[in-house]
């Protein structure tokens, strides 16, 4: 889930559903730069920033460029208490999206960026109420199953990195894709760090790469996250037109 959604996402959670009616995967947001020499010793609380960003909800407006062209408004609601579909306690969030695509957009882009009603819930995600790691919805048959989730550390600095979670995506009860979500922290300014997530998805049969997505947030000293930019690289298996590159750059308030 997804900082695409929560991330896609947590910090994103969002859906790719193409080709064989493929997958539901969390996508997220990115950018960077800065003077690493002045920030090598800076230490910040990633766990607290992620918790504030997740519980409070978030919204971004972005410009889409590259293989797809247009604009995107993406909102994650504040979390609320509830249960998964199989009755386990959870924190829930709703995802909303409004896409405005160029008139000559190809079929992949029209499908990937296909939301035209910002008031309609596009996706509902679930977090563990104690650790805020993304958890499975509990549906039967399953859709996306989260595994090996790890909460973010309370203290990170330039060079910190780790695994976040793995996913198995199902279609009609059959596994069609696996995902690997990792994170890293890099130097930025004297008072901020860059928080970067990477999400790679592969076919369950043949282990072929479906997409590679990298997202960047600014980790601020006041324990907040600022979405900056996201890069998505779908392969020919998804686009039907070769490997491609898509950028989303978010407006700063």
PDB file of C-alpha atoms in Angstrom:
ATOM      1  CA  UNK A   1       0.000   0.000   0.000  1.00  0.00           C
ATOM      2  CA  UNK A   2       1.388   2.747  -0.350  1.00  0.00           C
ATOM      3  CA  UNK A   3       2.556   6.251  -0.283  1.00  0.00           C
ATOM      4  CA  UNK A   4       0.119   5.483  -4.588  1.00  0.00           C
ATOM      5  CA  UNK A   5      -1.348   4.340  -2.709  1.00  0.00           C
ATOM      6  CA  UNK A   6      -0.281   4.973   1.438  1.00  0.00           C
ATOM      7  CA  UNK A   7       0.884   4.430  -0.904  1.00  0.00           C
ATOM      8  CA  UNK A   8       0.316   3.213  -3.784  1.00  0.00           C
ATOM      9  CA  UNK A   9       0.630   3.928  -2.993  1.00  0.00           C
ATOM     10  CA  UNK A  10       0.737   3.001   1.808  1.00  0.00           C
ATOM     11  CA  UNK A  11       2.341   5.998   1.570  1.00  0.00           C
ATOM     12  CA  UNK A  12       0.951   4.795  -1.886  1.00  0.00           C
ATOM     13  CA  UNK A  13      -1.434   2.125  -2.687  1.00  0.00           C
ATOM     14  CA  UNK A  14      -2.967   1.855  -6.232  1.00  0.00           C
ATOM     15  CA  UNK A  15      -3.957  -0.643  -8.915  1.00  0.00           C
ATOM     16  CA  UNK A  16      -2.385  -1.841 -12.149  1.00  0.00           C
ATOM     17  CA  UNK A  17      -4.957  -4.009 -13.905  1.00  0.00           C
ATOM     18  CA  UNK A  18      -3.975  -4.770 -17.459  1.00  0.00           C
ATOM     19  CA  UNK A  19      -3.163  -7.566 -19.852  1.00  0.00           C
ATOM     20  CA  UNK A  20      -4.529 -10.722 -18.244  1.00  0.00           C
ATOM     21  CA  UNK A  21      -6.551  -8.518 -15.869  1.00  0.00           C
ATOM     22  CA  UNK A  22      -3.395  -8.418 -13.784  1.00  0.00           C
ATOM     23  CA  UNK A  23      -2.593  -6.830 -10.547  1.00  0.00           C
ATOM     24  CA  UNK A  24      -3.427  -4.580  -7.697  1.00  0.00           C
ATOM     25  CA  UNK A  25      -0.240  -3.031  -6.358  1.00  0.00           C
ATOM     26  CA  UNK A  26       0.690  -0.091  -4.207  1.00  0.00           C
ATOM     27  CA  UNK A  27       2.374   2.741  -6.059  1.00  0.00           C
ATOM     28  CA  UNK A  28       3.970   5.823  -4.595  1.00  0.00           C
ATOM     29  CA  UNK A  29       5.835   9.344  -5.395  1.00  0.00           C
ATOM     30  CA  UNK A  30       9.436  10.862  -5.982  1.00  0.00           C
ATOM     31  CA  UNK A  31      12.231  13.525  -6.473  1.00  0.00           C
ATOM     32  CA  UNK A  32      15.463  14.659  -4.940  1.00  0.00           C
ATOM     33  CA  UNK A  33      18.701  16.507  -4.826  1.00  0.00           C
ATOM     34  CA  UNK A  34      20.786  18.241  -2.234  1.00  0.00           C
ATOM     35  CA  UNK A  35      24.163  18.700  -0.598  1.00  0.00           C
ATOM     36  CA  UNK A  36      25.193  15.315   0.810  1.00  0.00           C
ATOM     37  CA  UNK A  37      28.319  16.701   2.455  1.00  0.00           C
ATOM     38  CA  UNK A  38      26.248  18.876   4.805  1.00  0.00           C
ATOM     39  CA  UNK A  39      23.719  16.156   5.750  1.00  0.00           C
ATOM     40  CA  UNK A  40      25.764  13.014   6.325  1.00  0.00           C
ATOM     41  CA  UNK A  41      25.132  13.066  10.097  1.00  0.00           C
ATOM     42  CA  UNK A  42      21.465  14.137   9.995  1.00  0.00           C
ATOM     43  CA  UNK A  43      19.167  11.611  11.734  1.00  0.00           C
ATOM     44  CA  UNK A  44      15.351  11.770  11.517  1.00  0.00           C
ATOM     45  CA  UNK A  45      12.379   9.667  12.631  1.00  0.00           C
ATOM     46  CA  UNK A  46      10.990   7.925   9.541  1.00  0.00           C
ATOM     47  CA  UNK A  47       8.478   5.879  11.539  1.00  0.00           C
ATOM     48  CA  UNK A  48       6.864   8.969  13.055  1.00  0.00           C
ATOM     49  CA  UNK A  49       6.745  10.768   9.705  1.00  0.00           C
ATOM     50  CA  UNK A  50       5.151   7.764   7.991  1.00  0.00           C
ATOM     51  CA  UNK A  51       2.604   7.414  10.810  1.00  0.00           C
ATOM     52  CA  UNK A  52       1.607  11.073  10.587  1.00  0.00           C
ATOM     53  CA  UNK A  53       1.374  10.920   6.793  1.00  0.00           C
ATOM     54  CA  UNK A  54      -0.685   7.732   6.861  1.00  0.00           C
ATOM     55  CA  UNK A  55      -3.106   8.478   9.683  1.00  0.00           C
ATOM     56  CA  UNK A  56      -3.707  12.062   8.561  1.00  0.00           C
ATOM     57  CA  UNK A  57      -4.216  11.235   4.882  1.00  0.00           C
ATOM     58  CA  UNK A  58      -2.646  13.056   1.945  1.00  0.00           C
ATOM     59  CA  UNK A  59      -3.386  14.563  -1.450  1.00  0.00           C
ATOM     60  CA  UNK A  60      -1.203  15.417  -4.434  1.00  0.00           C
ATOM     61  CA  UNK A  61      -1.711  17.083  -7.785  1.00  0.00           C
ATOM     62  CA  UNK A  62       0.751  16.025 -10.443  1.00  0.00           C
ATOM     63  CA  UNK A  63       1.789  16.491 -14.044  1.00  0.00           C
ATOM     64  CA  UNK A  64       2.212  13.261 -16.026  1.00  0.00           C
ATOM     65  CA  UNK A  65       4.880  13.139 -18.738  1.00  0.00           C
ATOM     66  CA  UNK A  66       6.733  10.595 -20.827  1.00  0.00           C
ATOM     67  CA  UNK A  67       4.832   7.692 -22.374  1.00  0.00           C
ATOM     68  CA  UNK A  68       1.607   9.057 -20.820  1.00  0.00           C
ATOM     69  CA  UNK A  69       0.628  12.754 -20.805  1.00  0.00           C
ATOM     70  CA  UNK A  70      -1.830  14.557 -18.554  1.00  0.00           C
ATOM     71  CA  UNK A  71      -2.552  15.528 -14.961  1.00  0.00           C
ATOM     72  CA  UNK A  72      -3.480  13.558 -11.876  1.00  0.00           C
ATOM     73  CA  UNK A  73      -5.091  14.317  -8.505  1.00  0.00           C
ATOM     74  CA  UNK A  74      -4.544  11.507  -6.007  1.00  0.00           C
ATOM     75  CA  UNK A  75      -5.993  11.510  -2.476  1.00  0.00           C
ATOM     76  CA  UNK A  76      -5.694   9.086   0.419  1.00  0.00           C
ATOM     77  CA  UNK A  77      -8.246   9.622   3.184  1.00  0.00           C
ATOM     78  CA  UNK A  78      -7.322   9.755   6.865  1.00  0.00           C
ATOM     79  CA  UNK A  79      -7.442   6.290   8.403  1.00  0.00           C
ATOM     80  CA  UNK A  80     -10.480   5.046  10.290  1.00  0.00           C
ATOM     81  CA  UNK A  81     -11.062   2.025  12.524  1.00  0.00           C
ATOM     82  CA  UNK A  82     -12.725  -1.070  11.102  1.00  0.00           C
ATOM     83  CA  UNK A  83     -12.099  -4.678  10.149  1.00  0.00           C
ATOM     84  CA  UNK A  84     -10.804  -6.625   7.188  1.00  0.00           C
ATOM     85  CA  UNK A  85     -13.282  -8.620   5.129  1.00  0.00           C
ATOM     86  CA  UNK A  86     -12.559 -11.662   7.295  1.00  0.00           C
ATOM     87  CA  UNK A  87     -13.179  -9.771  10.543  1.00  0.00           C
ATOM     88  CA  UNK A  88      -9.687  -8.813  11.747  1.00  0.00           C
ATOM     89  CA  UNK A  89      -9.143  -5.409  13.375  1.00  0.00           C
ATOM     90  CA  UNK A  90      -7.587  -2.894  10.998  1.00  0.00           C
ATOM     91  CA  UNK A  91      -7.148   0.739  10.123  1.00  0.00           C
ATOM     92  CA  UNK A  92      -8.791   1.465   6.777  1.00  0.00           C
ATOM     93  CA  UNK A  93      -8.213   4.188   4.192  1.00  0.00           C
ATOM     94  CA  UNK A  94      -9.939   5.146   0.957  1.00  0.00           C
ATOM     95  CA  UNK A  95      -8.198   6.105  -2.270  1.00  0.00           C
ATOM     96  CA  UNK A  96      -9.590   8.709  -4.683  1.00  0.00           C
ATOM     97  CA  UNK A  97      -8.195   9.696  -8.066  1.00  0.00           C
ATOM     98  CA  UNK A  98      -8.983  12.097 -10.894  1.00  0.00           C
ATOM     99  CA  UNK A  99      -7.049  11.747 -14.164  1.00  0.00           C
ATOM    100  CA  UNK A 100      -7.132  14.134 -17.115  1.00  0.00           C
ATOM    101  CA  UNK A 101      -5.312  12.617 -20.064  1.00  0.00           C
ATOM    102  CA  UNK A 102      -4.196  14.013 -23.405  1.00  0.00           C
ATOM    103  CA  UNK A 103      -6.724  13.511 -26.205  1.00  0.00           C
ATOM    104  CA  UNK A 104      -4.449  11.169 -28.170  1.00  0.00           C
ATOM    105  CA  UNK A 105      -3.563   8.913 -25.223  1.00  0.00           C
ATOM    106  CA  UNK A 106      -2.845   5.271 -26.025  1.00  0.00           C
ATOM    107  CA  UNK A 107      -4.858   2.377 -24.600  1.00  0.00           C
ATOM    108  CA  UNK A 108      -2.356   1.593 -21.849  1.00  0.00           C
ATOM    109  CA  UNK A 109      -2.426   5.163 -20.530  1.00  0.00           C
ATOM    110  CA  UNK A 110      -6.214   5.401 -20.722  1.00  0.00           C
ATOM    111  CA  UNK A 111      -6.497   2.181 -18.730  1.00  0.00           C
ATOM    112  CA  UNK A 112      -3.752   2.959 -16.208  1.00  0.00           C
ATOM    113  CA  UNK A 113      -4.965   6.526 -15.642  1.00  0.00           C
ATOM    114  CA  UNK A 114      -8.668   5.840 -15.950  1.00  0.00           C
ATOM    115  CA  UNK A 115     -10.339   7.557 -12.975  1.00  0.00           C
ATOM    116  CA  UNK A 116     -12.725  10.403 -13.833  1.00  0.00           C
ATOM    117  CA  UNK A 117     -14.596  10.895 -10.536  1.00  0.00           C
ATOM    118  CA  UNK A 118     -12.656  12.258  -7.554  1.00  0.00           C
ATOM    119  CA  UNK A 119     -15.668  11.648  -5.263  1.00  0.00           C
ATOM    120  CA  UNK A 120     -15.824   7.918  -5.939  1.00  0.00           C
ATOM    121  CA  UNK A 121     -13.781   5.501  -3.830  1.00  0.00           C
ATOM    122  CA  UNK A 122     -11.351   3.783  -6.185  1.00  0.00           C
ATOM    123  CA  UNK A 123      -9.755   1.462  -3.664  1.00  0.00           C
ATOM    124  CA  UNK A 124      -9.942   0.647   0.066  1.00  0.00           C
ATOM    125  CA  UNK A 125      -6.773  -0.474   1.816  1.00  0.00           C
ATOM    126  CA  UNK A 126      -5.955  -1.905   5.238  1.00  0.00           C
ATOM    127  CA  UNK A 127      -3.207  -1.322   7.800  1.00  0.00           C
ATOM    128  CA  UNK A 128      -2.211  -3.189  10.929  1.00  0.00           C
ATOM    129  CA  UNK A 129      -3.590  -0.933  13.719  1.00  0.00           C
ATOM    130  CA  UNK A 130      -0.427  -1.283  15.816  1.00  0.00           C
ATOM    131  CA  UNK A 131       2.433  -1.151  13.306  1.00  0.00           C
ATOM    132  CA  UNK A 132       0.718   0.543  10.309  1.00  0.00           C
ATOM    133  CA  UNK A 133       2.181  -1.961   7.872  1.00  0.00           C
ATOM    134  CA  UNK A 134      -0.179  -2.772   4.978  1.00  0.00           C
ATOM    135  CA  UNK A 135      -2.190  -5.973   5.418  1.00  0.00           C
ATOM    136  CA  UNK A 136      -4.375  -8.122   3.190  1.00  0.00           C
ATOM    137  CA  UNK A 137      -8.073  -7.310   2.780  1.00  0.00           C
ATOM    138  CA  UNK A 138      -9.124 -10.797   3.864  1.00  0.00           C
ATOM    139  CA  UNK A 139     -11.131 -11.419   0.702  1.00  0.00           C
ATOM    140  CA  UNK A 140     -11.882 -14.953  -0.473  1.00  0.00           C
ATOM    141  CA  UNK A 141     -10.615 -15.610  -3.080  1.00  0.00           C
ATOM    142  CA  UNK A 142      -7.679 -13.297  -2.284  1.00  0.00           C
ATOM    143  CA  UNK A 143      -6.677 -10.277  -4.373  1.00  0.00           C
ATOM    144  CA  UNK A 144      -3.365  -8.935  -3.033  1.00  0.00           C
ATOM    145  CA  UNK A 145      -1.709 -10.764  -0.132  1.00  0.00           C
ATOM    146  CA  UNK A 146       0.938  -8.902   1.879  1.00  0.00           C
ATOM    147  CA  UNK A 147       3.859 -10.804   3.399  1.00  0.00           C
ATOM    148  CA  UNK A 148       7.045 -10.141   5.417  1.00  0.00           C
ATOM    149  CA  UNK A 149       5.975  -6.610   6.352  1.00  0.00           C
ATOM    150  CA  UNK A 150       8.371  -4.555   8.465  1.00  0.00           C
ATOM    151  CA  UNK A 151       7.631  -1.191  10.127  1.00  0.00           C
ATOM    152  CA  UNK A 152       9.943   1.712   9.353  1.00  0.00           C
ATOM    153  CA  UNK A 153      12.702   2.499  11.888  1.00  0.00           C
ATOM    154  CA  UNK A 154      12.473   5.429  14.266  1.00  0.00           C
ATOM    155  CA  UNK A 155      15.977   6.628  13.360  1.00  0.00           C
ATOM    156  CA  UNK A 156      17.320   6.916   9.802  1.00  0.00           C
ATOM    157  CA  UNK A 157      20.150   8.793   8.124  1.00  0.00           C
ATOM    158  CA  UNK A 158      21.827   9.005   4.718  1.00  0.00           C
ATOM    159  CA  UNK A 159      22.373   5.430   3.531  1.00  0.00           C
ATOM    160  CA  UNK A 160      19.684   3.733   5.628  1.00  0.00           C
ATOM    161  CA  UNK A 161      17.748   1.090   3.692  1.00  0.00           C
ATOM    162  CA  UNK A 162      15.632  -2.003   4.121  1.00  0.00           C
ATOM    163  CA  UNK A 163      12.770  -4.180   2.962  1.00  0.00           C
ATOM    164  CA  UNK A 164       9.176  -3.034   3.480  1.00  0.00           C
ATOM    165  CA  UNK A 165       6.955  -5.898   2.299  1.00  0.00           C
ATOM    166  CA  UNK A 166       6.301  -8.485  -0.406  1.00  0.00           C
ATOM    167  CA  UNK A 167       3.033  -9.071  -2.255  1.00  0.00           C
ATOM    168  CA  UNK A 168       1.358 -11.842  -4.186  1.00  0.00           C
ATOM    169  CA  UNK A 169      -1.416 -10.651  -6.527  1.00  0.00           C
ATOM    170  CA  UNK A 170      -4.213 -13.026  -7.483  1.00  0.00           C
ATOM    171  CA  UNK A 171      -6.746 -13.055 -10.295  1.00  0.00           C
ATOM    172  CA  UNK A 172      -9.764 -15.313  -9.675  1.00  0.00           C
ATOM    173  CA  UNK A 173      -7.764 -17.109  -6.986  1.00  0.00           C
ATOM    174  CA  UNK A 174      -4.761 -17.741  -9.237  1.00  0.00           C
ATOM    175  CA  UNK A 175      -1.411 -16.021  -8.427  1.00  0.00           C
ATOM    176  CA  UNK A 176      -0.410 -13.822 -11.363  1.00  0.00           C
ATOM    177  CA  UNK A 177       2.267 -11.483  -9.979  1.00  0.00           C
ATOM    178  CA  UNK A 178       4.686 -11.000  -7.101  1.00  0.00           C
ATOM    179  CA  UNK A 179       5.950  -7.669  -5.769  1.00  0.00           C
ATOM    180  CA  UNK A 180       9.005  -6.577  -3.792  1.00  0.00           C
ATOM    181  CA  UNK A 181       8.859  -3.230  -1.958  1.00  0.00           C
ATOM    182  CA  UNK A 182      12.075  -1.754  -0.535  1.00  0.00           C
ATOM    183  CA  UNK A 183      13.125   1.646   0.783  1.00  0.00           C
ATOM    184  CA  UNK A 184      16.208   3.783   1.234  1.00  0.00           C
ATOM    185  CA  UNK A 185      17.157   7.196   2.641  1.00  0.00           C
ATOM    186  CA  UNK A 186      19.504   9.653   0.974  1.00  0.00           C
ATOM    187  CA  UNK A 187      20.968  13.061   1.828  1.00  0.00           C
ATOM    188  CA  UNK A 188      19.005  16.140   0.798  1.00  0.00           C
ATOM    189  CA  UNK A 189      19.409  19.459   2.653  1.00  0.00           C
ATOM    190  CA  UNK A 190      20.919  20.362   6.042  1.00  0.00           C
ATOM    191  CA  UNK A 191      17.512  19.753   7.695  1.00  0.00           C
ATOM    192  CA  UNK A 192      15.837  17.152   5.441  1.00  0.00           C
ATOM    193  CA  UNK A 193      16.413  13.703   3.989  1.00  0.00           C
ATOM    194  CA  UNK A 194      15.021  11.934   0.940  1.00  0.00           C
ATOM    195  CA  UNK A 195      12.855   8.885   1.571  1.00  0.00           C
ATOM    196  CA  UNK A 196      12.763   6.652  -1.524  1.00  0.00           C
ATOM    197  CA  UNK A 197      10.684   3.537  -2.109  1.00  0.00           C
ATOM    198  CA  UNK A 198      11.076   1.021  -4.905  1.00  0.00           C
ATOM    199  CA  UNK A 199       8.430  -1.418  -6.074  1.00  0.00           C
ATOM    200  CA  UNK A 200       9.219  -4.159  -8.598  1.00  0.00           C
ATOM    201  CA  UNK A 201       6.562  -6.576  -9.850  1.00  0.00           C
ATOM    202  CA  UNK A 202       7.160  -9.860 -11.674  1.00  0.00           C
ATOM    203  CA  UNK A 203       4.975 -12.487 -13.306  1.00  0.00           C
ATOM    204  CA  UNK A 204       4.314 -15.483 -11.076  1.00  0.00           C
ATOM    205  CA  UNK A 205       5.085 -17.788 -13.990  1.00  0.00           C
ATOM    206  CA  UNK A 206       8.463 -17.111 -15.597  1.00  0.00           C
ATOM    207  CA  UNK A 207       9.460 -14.354 -13.146  1.00  0.00           C
ATOM    208  CA  UNK A 208       9.390 -11.685 -15.879  1.00  0.00           C
ATOM    209  CA  UNK A 209       9.542  -8.031 -14.865  1.00  0.00           C
ATOM    210  CA  UNK A 210       6.184  -6.222 -15.217  1.00  0.00           C
ATOM    211  CA  UNK A 211       7.180  -2.803 -13.923  1.00  0.00           C
ATOM    212  CA  UNK A 212       9.757  -0.964 -11.864  1.00  0.00           C
ATOM    213  CA  UNK A 213       8.498   2.022  -9.868  1.00  0.00           C
ATOM    214  CA  UNK A 214      10.600   4.413  -7.807  1.00  0.00           C
ATOM    215  CA  UNK A 215       9.087   7.086  -5.597  1.00  0.00           C
ATOM    216  CA  UNK A 216      10.615   9.957  -3.627  1.00  0.00           C
ATOM    217  CA  UNK A 217       9.395  11.914  -0.612  1.00  0.00           C
ATOM    218  CA  UNK A 218      11.138  14.595   1.392  1.00  0.00           C
ATOM    219  CA  UNK A 219      11.516  13.565   5.036  1.00  0.00           C
ATOM    220  CA  UNK A 220      11.256  16.759   7.067  1.00  0.00           C
ATOM    221  CA  UNK A 221      12.605  17.555  10.515  1.00  0.00           C
ATOM    222  CA  UNK A 222       9.046  18.051  11.879  1.00  0.00           C
ATOM    223  CA  UNK A 223       8.201  14.394  11.160  1.00  0.00           C
ATOM    224  CA  UNK A 224       6.293  15.004   7.948  1.00  0.00           C
ATOM    225  CA  UNK A 225       6.639  13.615   4.439  1.00  0.00           C
ATOM    226  CA  UNK A 226       6.372  15.760   1.297  1.00  0.00           C
ATOM    227  CA  UNK A 227       5.533  13.838  -1.915  1.00  0.00           C
ATOM    228  CA  UNK A 228       7.849  14.967  -4.710  1.00  0.00           C
ATOM    229  CA  UNK A 229       7.934  12.714  -7.758  1.00  0.00           C
ATOM    230  CA  UNK A 230       7.255   9.217  -9.052  1.00  0.00           C
ATOM    231  CA  UNK A 231       8.816   7.289 -11.926  1.00  0.00           C
ATOM    232  CA  UNK A 232       7.067   4.249 -13.422  1.00  0.00           C
ATOM    233  CA  UNK A 233       8.729   1.944 -15.942  1.00  0.00           C
ATOM    234  CA  UNK A 234       6.166  -0.548 -17.301  1.00  0.00           C
ATOM    235  CA  UNK A 235       7.578  -3.255 -19.531  1.00  0.00           C
ATOM    236  CA  UNK A 236       6.273  -4.522 -22.854  1.00  0.00           C
ATOM    237  CA  UNK A 237       4.255  -7.175 -21.003  1.00  0.00           C
ATOM    238  CA  UNK A 238       1.965  -4.396 -19.760  1.00  0.00           C
ATOM    239  CA  UNK A 239       2.145  -1.787 -22.507  1.00  0.00           C
ATOM    240  CA  UNK A 240       2.116  -4.057 -25.555  1.00  0.00           C
ATOM    241  CA  UNK A 241       4.413  -1.444 -27.063  1.00  0.00           C
ATOM    242  CA  UNK A 242       7.854  -2.017 -25.601  1.00  0.00           C
ATOM    243  CA  UNK A 243       9.384  -0.876 -22.316  1.00  0.00           C
ATOM    244  CA  UNK A 244       8.274   2.653 -21.413  1.00  0.00           C
ATOM    245  CA  UNK A 245       8.926   5.453 -18.942  1.00  0.00           C
ATOM    246  CA  UNK A 246       6.380   7.644 -17.110  1.00  0.00           C
ATOM    247  CA  UNK A 247       7.028  10.510 -14.692  1.00  0.00           C
ATOM    248  CA  UNK A 248       4.688  12.177 -12.227  1.00  0.00           C
ATOM    249  CA  UNK A 249       5.913  15.450 -10.709  1.00  0.00           C
ATOM    250  CA  UNK A 250       3.852  16.845  -7.835  1.00  0.00           C
ATOM    251  CA  UNK A 251       3.024  20.462  -7.101  1.00  0.00           C
ATOM    252  CA  UNK A 252       4.423  21.774  -3.838  1.00  0.00           C
ATOM    253  CA  UNK A 253       2.157  23.720  -1.476  1.00  0.00           C
TER     254      UNK A 253
END
